[in-house]
PDB file of C-alpha atoms in Angstrom:
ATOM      1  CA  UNK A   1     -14.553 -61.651   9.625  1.00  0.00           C
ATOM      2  CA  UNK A   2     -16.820 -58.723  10.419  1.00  0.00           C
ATOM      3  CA  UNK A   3     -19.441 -57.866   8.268  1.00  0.00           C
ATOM      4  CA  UNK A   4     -19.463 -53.461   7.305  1.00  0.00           C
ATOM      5  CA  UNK A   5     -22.523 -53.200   9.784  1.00  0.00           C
ATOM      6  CA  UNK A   6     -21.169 -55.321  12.597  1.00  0.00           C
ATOM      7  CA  UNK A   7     -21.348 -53.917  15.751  1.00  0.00           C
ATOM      8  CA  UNK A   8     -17.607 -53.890  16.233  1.00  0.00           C
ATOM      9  CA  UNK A   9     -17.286 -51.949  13.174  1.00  0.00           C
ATOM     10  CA  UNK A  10     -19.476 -49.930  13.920  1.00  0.00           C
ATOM     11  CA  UNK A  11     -17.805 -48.593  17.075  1.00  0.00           C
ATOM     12  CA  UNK A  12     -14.603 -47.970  15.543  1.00  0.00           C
ATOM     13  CA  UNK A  13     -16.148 -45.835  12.950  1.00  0.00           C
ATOM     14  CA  UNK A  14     -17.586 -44.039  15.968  1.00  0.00           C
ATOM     15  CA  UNK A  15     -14.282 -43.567  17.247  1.00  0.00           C
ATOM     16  CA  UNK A  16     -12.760 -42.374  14.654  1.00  0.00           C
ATOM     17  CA  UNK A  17     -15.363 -39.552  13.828  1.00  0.00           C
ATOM     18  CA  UNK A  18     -13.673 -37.224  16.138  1.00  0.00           C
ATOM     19  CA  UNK A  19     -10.676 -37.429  14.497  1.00  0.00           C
ATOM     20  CA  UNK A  20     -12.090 -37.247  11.029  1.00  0.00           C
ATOM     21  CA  UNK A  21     -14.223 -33.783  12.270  1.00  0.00           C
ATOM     22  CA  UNK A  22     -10.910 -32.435  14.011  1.00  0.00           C
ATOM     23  CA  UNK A  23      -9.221 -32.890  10.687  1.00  0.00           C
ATOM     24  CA  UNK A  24     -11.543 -31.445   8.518  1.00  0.00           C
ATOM     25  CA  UNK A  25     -12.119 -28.430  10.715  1.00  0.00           C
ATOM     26  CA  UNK A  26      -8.270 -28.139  10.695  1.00  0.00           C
ATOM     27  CA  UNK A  27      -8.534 -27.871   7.152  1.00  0.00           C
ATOM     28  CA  UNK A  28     -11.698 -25.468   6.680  1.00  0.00           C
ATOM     29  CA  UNK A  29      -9.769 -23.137   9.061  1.00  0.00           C
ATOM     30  CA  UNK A  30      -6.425 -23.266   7.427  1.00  0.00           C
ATOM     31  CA  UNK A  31      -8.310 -22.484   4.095  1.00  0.00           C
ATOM     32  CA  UNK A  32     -10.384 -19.923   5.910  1.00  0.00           C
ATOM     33  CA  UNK A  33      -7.364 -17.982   7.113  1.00  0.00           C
ATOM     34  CA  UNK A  34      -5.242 -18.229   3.676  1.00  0.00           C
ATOM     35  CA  UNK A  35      -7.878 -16.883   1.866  1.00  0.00           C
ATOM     36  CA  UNK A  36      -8.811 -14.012   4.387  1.00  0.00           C
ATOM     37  CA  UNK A  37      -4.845 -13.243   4.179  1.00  0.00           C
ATOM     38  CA  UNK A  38      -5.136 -13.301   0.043  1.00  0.00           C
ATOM     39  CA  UNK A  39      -8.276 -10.578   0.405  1.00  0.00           C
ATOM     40  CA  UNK A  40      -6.351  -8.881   2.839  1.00  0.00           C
ATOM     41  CA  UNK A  41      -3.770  -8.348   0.422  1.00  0.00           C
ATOM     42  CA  UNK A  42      -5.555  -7.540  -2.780  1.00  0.00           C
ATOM     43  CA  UNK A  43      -7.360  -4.569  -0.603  1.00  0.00           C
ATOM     44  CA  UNK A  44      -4.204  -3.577   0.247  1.00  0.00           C
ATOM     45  CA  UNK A  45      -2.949  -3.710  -3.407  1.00  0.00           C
ATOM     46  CA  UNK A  46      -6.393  -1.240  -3.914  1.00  0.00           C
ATOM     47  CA  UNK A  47      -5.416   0.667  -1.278  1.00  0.00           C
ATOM     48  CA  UNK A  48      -1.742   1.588  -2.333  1.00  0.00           C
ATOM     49  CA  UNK A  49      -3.617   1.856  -5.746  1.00  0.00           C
ATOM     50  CA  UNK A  50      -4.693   5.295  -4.772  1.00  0.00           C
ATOM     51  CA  UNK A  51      -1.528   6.887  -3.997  1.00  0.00           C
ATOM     52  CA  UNK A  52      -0.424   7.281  -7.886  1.00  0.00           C
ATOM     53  CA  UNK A  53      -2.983   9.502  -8.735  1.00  0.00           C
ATOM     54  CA  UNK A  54      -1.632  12.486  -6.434  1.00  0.00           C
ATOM     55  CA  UNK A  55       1.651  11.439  -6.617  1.00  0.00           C
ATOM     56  CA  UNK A  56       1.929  11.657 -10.923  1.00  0.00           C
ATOM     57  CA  UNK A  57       0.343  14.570 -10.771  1.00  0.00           C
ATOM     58  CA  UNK A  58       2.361  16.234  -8.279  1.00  0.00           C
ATOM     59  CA  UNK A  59       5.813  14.898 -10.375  1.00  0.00           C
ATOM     60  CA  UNK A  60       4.405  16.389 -13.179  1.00  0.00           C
ATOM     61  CA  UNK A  61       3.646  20.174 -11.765  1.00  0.00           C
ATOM     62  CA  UNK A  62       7.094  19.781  -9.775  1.00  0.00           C
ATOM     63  CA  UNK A  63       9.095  18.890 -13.351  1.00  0.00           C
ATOM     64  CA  UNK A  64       7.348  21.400 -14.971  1.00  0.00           C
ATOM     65  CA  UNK A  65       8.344  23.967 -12.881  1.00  0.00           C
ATOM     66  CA  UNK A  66      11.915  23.058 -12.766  1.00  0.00           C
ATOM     67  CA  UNK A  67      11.941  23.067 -16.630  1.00  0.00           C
ATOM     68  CA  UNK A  68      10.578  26.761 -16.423  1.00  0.00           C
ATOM     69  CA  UNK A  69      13.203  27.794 -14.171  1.00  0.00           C
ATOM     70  CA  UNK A  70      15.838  26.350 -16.127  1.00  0.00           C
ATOM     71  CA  UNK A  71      14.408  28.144 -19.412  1.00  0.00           C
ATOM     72  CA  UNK A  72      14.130  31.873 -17.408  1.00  0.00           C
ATOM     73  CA  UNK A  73      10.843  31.308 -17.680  1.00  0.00           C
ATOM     74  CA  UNK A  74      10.511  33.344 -13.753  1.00  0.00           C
ATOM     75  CA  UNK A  75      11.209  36.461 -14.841  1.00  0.00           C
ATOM     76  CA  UNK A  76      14.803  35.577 -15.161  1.00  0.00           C
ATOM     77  CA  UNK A  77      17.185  35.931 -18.055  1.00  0.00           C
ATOM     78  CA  UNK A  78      18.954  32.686 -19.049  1.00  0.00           C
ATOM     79  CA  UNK A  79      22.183  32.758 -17.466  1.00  0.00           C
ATOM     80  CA  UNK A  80      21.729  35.484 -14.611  1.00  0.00           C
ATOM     81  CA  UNK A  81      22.176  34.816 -11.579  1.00  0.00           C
ATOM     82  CA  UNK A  82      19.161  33.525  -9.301  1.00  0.00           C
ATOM     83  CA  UNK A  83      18.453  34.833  -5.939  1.00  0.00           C
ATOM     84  CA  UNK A  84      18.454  33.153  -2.727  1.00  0.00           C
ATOM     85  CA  UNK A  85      14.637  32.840  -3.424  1.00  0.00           C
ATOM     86  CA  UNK A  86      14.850  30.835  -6.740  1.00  0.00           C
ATOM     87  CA  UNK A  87      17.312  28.432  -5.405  1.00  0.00           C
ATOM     88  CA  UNK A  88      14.709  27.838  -1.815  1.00  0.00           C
ATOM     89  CA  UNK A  89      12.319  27.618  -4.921  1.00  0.00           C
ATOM     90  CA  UNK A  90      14.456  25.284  -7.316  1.00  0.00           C
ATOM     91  CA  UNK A  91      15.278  23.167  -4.154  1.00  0.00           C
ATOM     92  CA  UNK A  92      11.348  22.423  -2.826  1.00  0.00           C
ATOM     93  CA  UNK A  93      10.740  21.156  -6.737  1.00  0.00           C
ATOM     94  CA  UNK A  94      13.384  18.594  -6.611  1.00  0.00           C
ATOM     95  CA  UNK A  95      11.944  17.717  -3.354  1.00  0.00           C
ATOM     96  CA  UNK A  96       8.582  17.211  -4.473  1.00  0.00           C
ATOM     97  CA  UNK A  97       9.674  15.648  -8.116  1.00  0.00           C
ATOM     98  CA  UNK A  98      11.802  12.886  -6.350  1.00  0.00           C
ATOM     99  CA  UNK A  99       9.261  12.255  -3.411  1.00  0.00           C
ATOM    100  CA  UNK A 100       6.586  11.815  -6.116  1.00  0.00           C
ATOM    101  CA  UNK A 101       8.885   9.918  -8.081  1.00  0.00           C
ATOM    102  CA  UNK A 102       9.348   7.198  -5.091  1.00  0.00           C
ATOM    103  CA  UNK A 103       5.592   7.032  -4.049  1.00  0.00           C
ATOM    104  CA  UNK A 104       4.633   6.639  -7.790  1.00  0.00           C
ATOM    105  CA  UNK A 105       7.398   3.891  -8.311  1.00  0.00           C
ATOM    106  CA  UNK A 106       6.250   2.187  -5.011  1.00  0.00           C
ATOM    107  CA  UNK A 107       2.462   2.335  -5.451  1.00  0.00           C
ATOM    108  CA  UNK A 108       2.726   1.048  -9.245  1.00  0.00           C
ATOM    109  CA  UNK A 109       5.427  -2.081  -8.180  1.00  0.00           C
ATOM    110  CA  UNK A 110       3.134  -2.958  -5.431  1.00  0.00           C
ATOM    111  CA  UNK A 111      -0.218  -2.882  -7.108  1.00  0.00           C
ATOM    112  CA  UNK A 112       1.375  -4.458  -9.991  1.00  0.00           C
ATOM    113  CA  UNK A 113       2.774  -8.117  -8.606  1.00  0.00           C
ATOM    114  CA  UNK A 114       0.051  -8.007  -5.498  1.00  0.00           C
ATOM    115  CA  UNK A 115      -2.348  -8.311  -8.552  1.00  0.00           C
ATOM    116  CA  UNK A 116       0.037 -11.006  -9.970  1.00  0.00           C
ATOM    117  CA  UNK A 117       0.118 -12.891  -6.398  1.00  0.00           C
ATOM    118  CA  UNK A 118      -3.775 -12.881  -6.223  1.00  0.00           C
ATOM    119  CA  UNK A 119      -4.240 -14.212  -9.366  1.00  0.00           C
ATOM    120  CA  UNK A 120      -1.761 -17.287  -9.090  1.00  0.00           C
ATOM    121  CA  UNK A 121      -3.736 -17.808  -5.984  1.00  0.00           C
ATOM    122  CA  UNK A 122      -7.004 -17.982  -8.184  1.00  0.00           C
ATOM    123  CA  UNK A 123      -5.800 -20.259 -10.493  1.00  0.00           C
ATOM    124  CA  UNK A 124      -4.570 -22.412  -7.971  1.00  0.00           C
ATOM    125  CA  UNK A 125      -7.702 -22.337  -6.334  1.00  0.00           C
ATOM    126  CA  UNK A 126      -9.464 -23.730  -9.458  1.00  0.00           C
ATOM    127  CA  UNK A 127      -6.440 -26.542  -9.898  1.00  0.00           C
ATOM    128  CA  UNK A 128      -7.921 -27.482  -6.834  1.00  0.00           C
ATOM    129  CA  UNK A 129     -11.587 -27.472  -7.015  1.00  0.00           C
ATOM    130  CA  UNK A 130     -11.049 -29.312 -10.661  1.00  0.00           C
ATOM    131  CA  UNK A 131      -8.498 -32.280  -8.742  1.00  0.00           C
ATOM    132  CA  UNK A 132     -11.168 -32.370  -5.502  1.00  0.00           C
ATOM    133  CA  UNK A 133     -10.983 -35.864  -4.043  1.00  0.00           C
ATOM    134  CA  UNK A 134      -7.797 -37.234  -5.947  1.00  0.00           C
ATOM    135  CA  UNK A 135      -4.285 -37.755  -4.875  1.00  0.00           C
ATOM    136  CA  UNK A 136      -2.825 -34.877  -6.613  1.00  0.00           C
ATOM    137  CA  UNK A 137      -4.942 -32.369  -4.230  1.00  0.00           C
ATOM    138  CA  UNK A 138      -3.284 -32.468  -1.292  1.00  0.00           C
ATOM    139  CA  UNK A 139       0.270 -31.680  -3.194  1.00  0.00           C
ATOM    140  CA  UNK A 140      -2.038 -28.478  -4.634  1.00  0.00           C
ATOM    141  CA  UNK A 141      -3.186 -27.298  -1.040  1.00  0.00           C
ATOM    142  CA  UNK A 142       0.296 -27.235  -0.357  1.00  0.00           C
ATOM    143  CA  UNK A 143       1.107 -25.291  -2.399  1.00  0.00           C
ATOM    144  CA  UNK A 144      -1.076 -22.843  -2.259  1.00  0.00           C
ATOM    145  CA  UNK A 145      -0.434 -22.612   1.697  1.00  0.00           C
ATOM    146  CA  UNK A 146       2.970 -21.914   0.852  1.00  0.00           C
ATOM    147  CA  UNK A 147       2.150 -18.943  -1.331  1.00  0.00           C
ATOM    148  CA  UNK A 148       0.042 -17.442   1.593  1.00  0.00           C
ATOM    149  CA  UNK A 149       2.703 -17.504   3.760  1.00  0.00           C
ATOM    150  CA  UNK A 150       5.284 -15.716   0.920  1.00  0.00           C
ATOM    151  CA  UNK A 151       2.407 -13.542   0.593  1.00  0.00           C
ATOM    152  CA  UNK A 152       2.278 -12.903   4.235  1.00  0.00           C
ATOM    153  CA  UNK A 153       6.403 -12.262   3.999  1.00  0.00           C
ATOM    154  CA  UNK A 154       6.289  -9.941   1.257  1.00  0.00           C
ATOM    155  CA  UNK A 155       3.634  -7.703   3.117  1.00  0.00           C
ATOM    156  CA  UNK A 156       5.233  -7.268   6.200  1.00  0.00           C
ATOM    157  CA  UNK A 157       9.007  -6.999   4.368  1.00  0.00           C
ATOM    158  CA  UNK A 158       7.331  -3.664   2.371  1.00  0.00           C
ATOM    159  CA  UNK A 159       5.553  -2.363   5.485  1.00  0.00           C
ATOM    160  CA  UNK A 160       8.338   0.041   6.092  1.00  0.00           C
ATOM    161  CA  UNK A 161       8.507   1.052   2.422  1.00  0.00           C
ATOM    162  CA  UNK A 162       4.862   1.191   2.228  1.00  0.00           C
ATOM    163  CA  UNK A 163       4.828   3.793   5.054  1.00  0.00           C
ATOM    164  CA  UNK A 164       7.785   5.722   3.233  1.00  0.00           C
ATOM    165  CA  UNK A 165       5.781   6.058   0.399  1.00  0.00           C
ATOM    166  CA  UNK A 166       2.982   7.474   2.096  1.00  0.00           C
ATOM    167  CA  UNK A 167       4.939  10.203   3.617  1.00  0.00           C
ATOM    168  CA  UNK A 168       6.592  11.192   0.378  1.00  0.00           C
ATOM    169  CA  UNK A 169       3.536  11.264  -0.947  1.00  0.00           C
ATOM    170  CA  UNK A 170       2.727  13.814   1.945  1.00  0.00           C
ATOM    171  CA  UNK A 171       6.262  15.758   1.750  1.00  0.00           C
ATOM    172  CA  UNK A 172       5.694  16.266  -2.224  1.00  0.00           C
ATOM    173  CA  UNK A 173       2.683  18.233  -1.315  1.00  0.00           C
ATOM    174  CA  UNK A 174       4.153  20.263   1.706  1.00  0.00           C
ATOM    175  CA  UNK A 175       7.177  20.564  -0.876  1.00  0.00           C
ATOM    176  CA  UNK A 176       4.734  22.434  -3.852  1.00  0.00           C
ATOM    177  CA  UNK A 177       3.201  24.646  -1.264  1.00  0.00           C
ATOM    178  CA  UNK A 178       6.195  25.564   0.045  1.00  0.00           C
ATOM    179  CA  UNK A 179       7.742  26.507  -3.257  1.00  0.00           C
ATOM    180  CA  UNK A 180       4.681  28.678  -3.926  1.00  0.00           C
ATOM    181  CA  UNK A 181       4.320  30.596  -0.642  1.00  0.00           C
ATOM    182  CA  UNK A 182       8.147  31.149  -1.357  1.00  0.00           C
ATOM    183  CA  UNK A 183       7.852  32.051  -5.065  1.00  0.00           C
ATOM    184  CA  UNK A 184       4.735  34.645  -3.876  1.00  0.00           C
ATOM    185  CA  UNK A 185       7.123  36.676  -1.628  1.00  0.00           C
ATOM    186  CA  UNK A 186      10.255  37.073  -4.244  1.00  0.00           C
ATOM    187  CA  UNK A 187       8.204  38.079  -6.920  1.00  0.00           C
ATOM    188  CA  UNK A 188       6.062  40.489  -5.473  1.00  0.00           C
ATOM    189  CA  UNK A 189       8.335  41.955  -2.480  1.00  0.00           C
ATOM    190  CA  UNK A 190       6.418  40.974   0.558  1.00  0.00           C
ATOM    191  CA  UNK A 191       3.487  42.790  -1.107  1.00  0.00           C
ATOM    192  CA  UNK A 192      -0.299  42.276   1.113  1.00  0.00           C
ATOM    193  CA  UNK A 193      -1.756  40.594  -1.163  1.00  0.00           C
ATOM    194  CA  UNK A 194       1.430  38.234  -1.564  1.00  0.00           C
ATOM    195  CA  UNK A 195       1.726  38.072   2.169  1.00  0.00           C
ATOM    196  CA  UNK A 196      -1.947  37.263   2.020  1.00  0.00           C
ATOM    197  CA  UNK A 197      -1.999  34.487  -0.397  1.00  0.00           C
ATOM    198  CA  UNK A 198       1.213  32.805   1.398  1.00  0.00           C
ATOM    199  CA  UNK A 199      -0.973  32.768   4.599  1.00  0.00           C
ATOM    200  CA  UNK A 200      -3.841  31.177   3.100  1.00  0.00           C
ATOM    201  CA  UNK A 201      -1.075  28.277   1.853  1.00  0.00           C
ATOM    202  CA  UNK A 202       0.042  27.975   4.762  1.00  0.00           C
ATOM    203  CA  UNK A 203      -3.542  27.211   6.692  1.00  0.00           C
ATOM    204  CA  UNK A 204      -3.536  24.580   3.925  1.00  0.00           C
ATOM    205  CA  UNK A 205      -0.485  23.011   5.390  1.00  0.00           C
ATOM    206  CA  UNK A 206      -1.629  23.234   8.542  1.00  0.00           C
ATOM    207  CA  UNK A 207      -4.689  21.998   7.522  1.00  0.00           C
ATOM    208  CA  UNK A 208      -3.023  18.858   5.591  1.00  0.00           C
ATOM    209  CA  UNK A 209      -0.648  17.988   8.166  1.00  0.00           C
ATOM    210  CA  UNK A 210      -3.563  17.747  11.244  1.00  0.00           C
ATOM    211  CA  UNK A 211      -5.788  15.990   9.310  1.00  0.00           C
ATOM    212  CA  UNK A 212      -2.902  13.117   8.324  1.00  0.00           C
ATOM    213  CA  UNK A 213      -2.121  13.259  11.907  1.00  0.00           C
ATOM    214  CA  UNK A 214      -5.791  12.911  13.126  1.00  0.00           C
ATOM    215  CA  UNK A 215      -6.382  10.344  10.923  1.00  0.00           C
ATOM    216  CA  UNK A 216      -3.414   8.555  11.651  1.00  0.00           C
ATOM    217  CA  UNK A 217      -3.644   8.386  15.680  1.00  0.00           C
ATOM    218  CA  UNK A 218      -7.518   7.241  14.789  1.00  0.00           C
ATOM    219  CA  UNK A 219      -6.698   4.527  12.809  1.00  0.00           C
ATOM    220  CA  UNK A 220      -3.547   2.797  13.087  1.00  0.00           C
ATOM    221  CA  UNK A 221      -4.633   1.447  16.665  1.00  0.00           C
ATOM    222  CA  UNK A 222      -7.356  -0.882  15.009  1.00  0.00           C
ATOM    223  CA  UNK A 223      -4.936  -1.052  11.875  1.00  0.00           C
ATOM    224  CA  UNK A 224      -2.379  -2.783  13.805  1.00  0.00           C
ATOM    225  CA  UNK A 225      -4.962  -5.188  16.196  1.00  0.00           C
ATOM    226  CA  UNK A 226      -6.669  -5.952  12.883  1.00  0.00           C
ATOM    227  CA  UNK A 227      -3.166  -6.793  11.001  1.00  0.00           C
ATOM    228  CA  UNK A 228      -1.936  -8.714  13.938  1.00  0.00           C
ATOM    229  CA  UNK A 229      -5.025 -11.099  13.846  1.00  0.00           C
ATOM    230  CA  UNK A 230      -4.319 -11.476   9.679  1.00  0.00           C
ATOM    231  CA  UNK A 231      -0.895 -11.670   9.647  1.00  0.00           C
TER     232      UNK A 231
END
């Protein structure tokens, strides 16, 4: 038989190095990518993360509202009538309280299990590292490849609702100012300094909806060649 050092052994050794490297670069790549995917997603749980702090505020100011209108609280005796104004009015609150509503329930459900998904990743991460070089880690890395790739479903099955919660977040406010500039010209009677305040609202519309566009037709481009290489 041949010895460990013969020279026979040692050429298939030497022949099976390539294999061994190709494998192992396999695998450093296919860990690579799942955990790049499993950042990508926990910056994207950050990122929706944001939206709740407009959107809660903009429910509350919306409900509030409605509540005053309901009470006469607009100059308005309980039980009269309200002009074509106050219903334009009650109409743009309910807008902006159920928009706000939607982005708030989105952005909190997403953060929420996103932060839940990362985590199970991190602990299976450790299973790992503690079973390195035993039997049981392969089953493990497994595993955790198959989580990636739920992860990697889940984020592009909520794409669409993730954009829909963006632009109710966006609608909400247009909804508010709306209401305002509106509420301005019944209570006053088209007076200038009512007809001036409405125009400055306005510019602030204006102003919201170019920069959202801007921003938009700036950044989705590398958004979606940057995705596409992720996911």
């Amino acid at each position: 038989p041949a010895s460990p050092r013969s020279p026979y052994r040692l050429k298939a050794l030497q022949l099976q190095m390539p294999q061994l490297r190709s494998a192992g670069s396999q695998l450093s790549l296919a860990s690579a990518s799942s955990a790049r995917l499993i950042d990508y997603a926990g910056n994207l749980g950050q990122a929706t993360q944001i939206l709740p702090v407009i959107s809660t505020l903009t429910f509350t100011l919306a409900m509030t509202e409605l509540f005053a209108h309901a009470k006469g609280d607009d100059n308005r005796a309980p039980g009269e009538t309200p002009t074509v104004g106050h219903k334009v009015i009650t109409v743009l609150l309910a807008l902006a309280a159920a928009t706000s509503l939607y982005t708030t329930t989105f952005a909190v459900l997403e953060v929420y299990y996103i932060q839940c998904l990362c985590g199970a990743d991190g602990e299976l991460s450790y299973e790992a590292k503690k079973r390195a070089g035993s039997s049981d880690n392969l089953d493990q890395g497994t595993v955790q490849q198959e989580l990636v790739e739920k992860v990697n479903e889940l984020i592009v099955e909520f794409r669409f609702a993730r954009t829909a919660a963006r632009n109710s977040m966006w609608i909400s406010l247009f909804s508010l100012m709306a209401a305002a500039m509106v509420y301005l010209q019944t209570s006053s009677g088209f007076a200038w300094d009512a007809l001036l305040a409405s125009a400055v609202l306005l510019a602030g519309i204006c102003a919201m909806i170019a920069t959202v566009v801007t921003f938009r037709r700036r950044y989705r481009p590398v958004l979606k060649t940057f995705q596409s290489k992720v996911l």
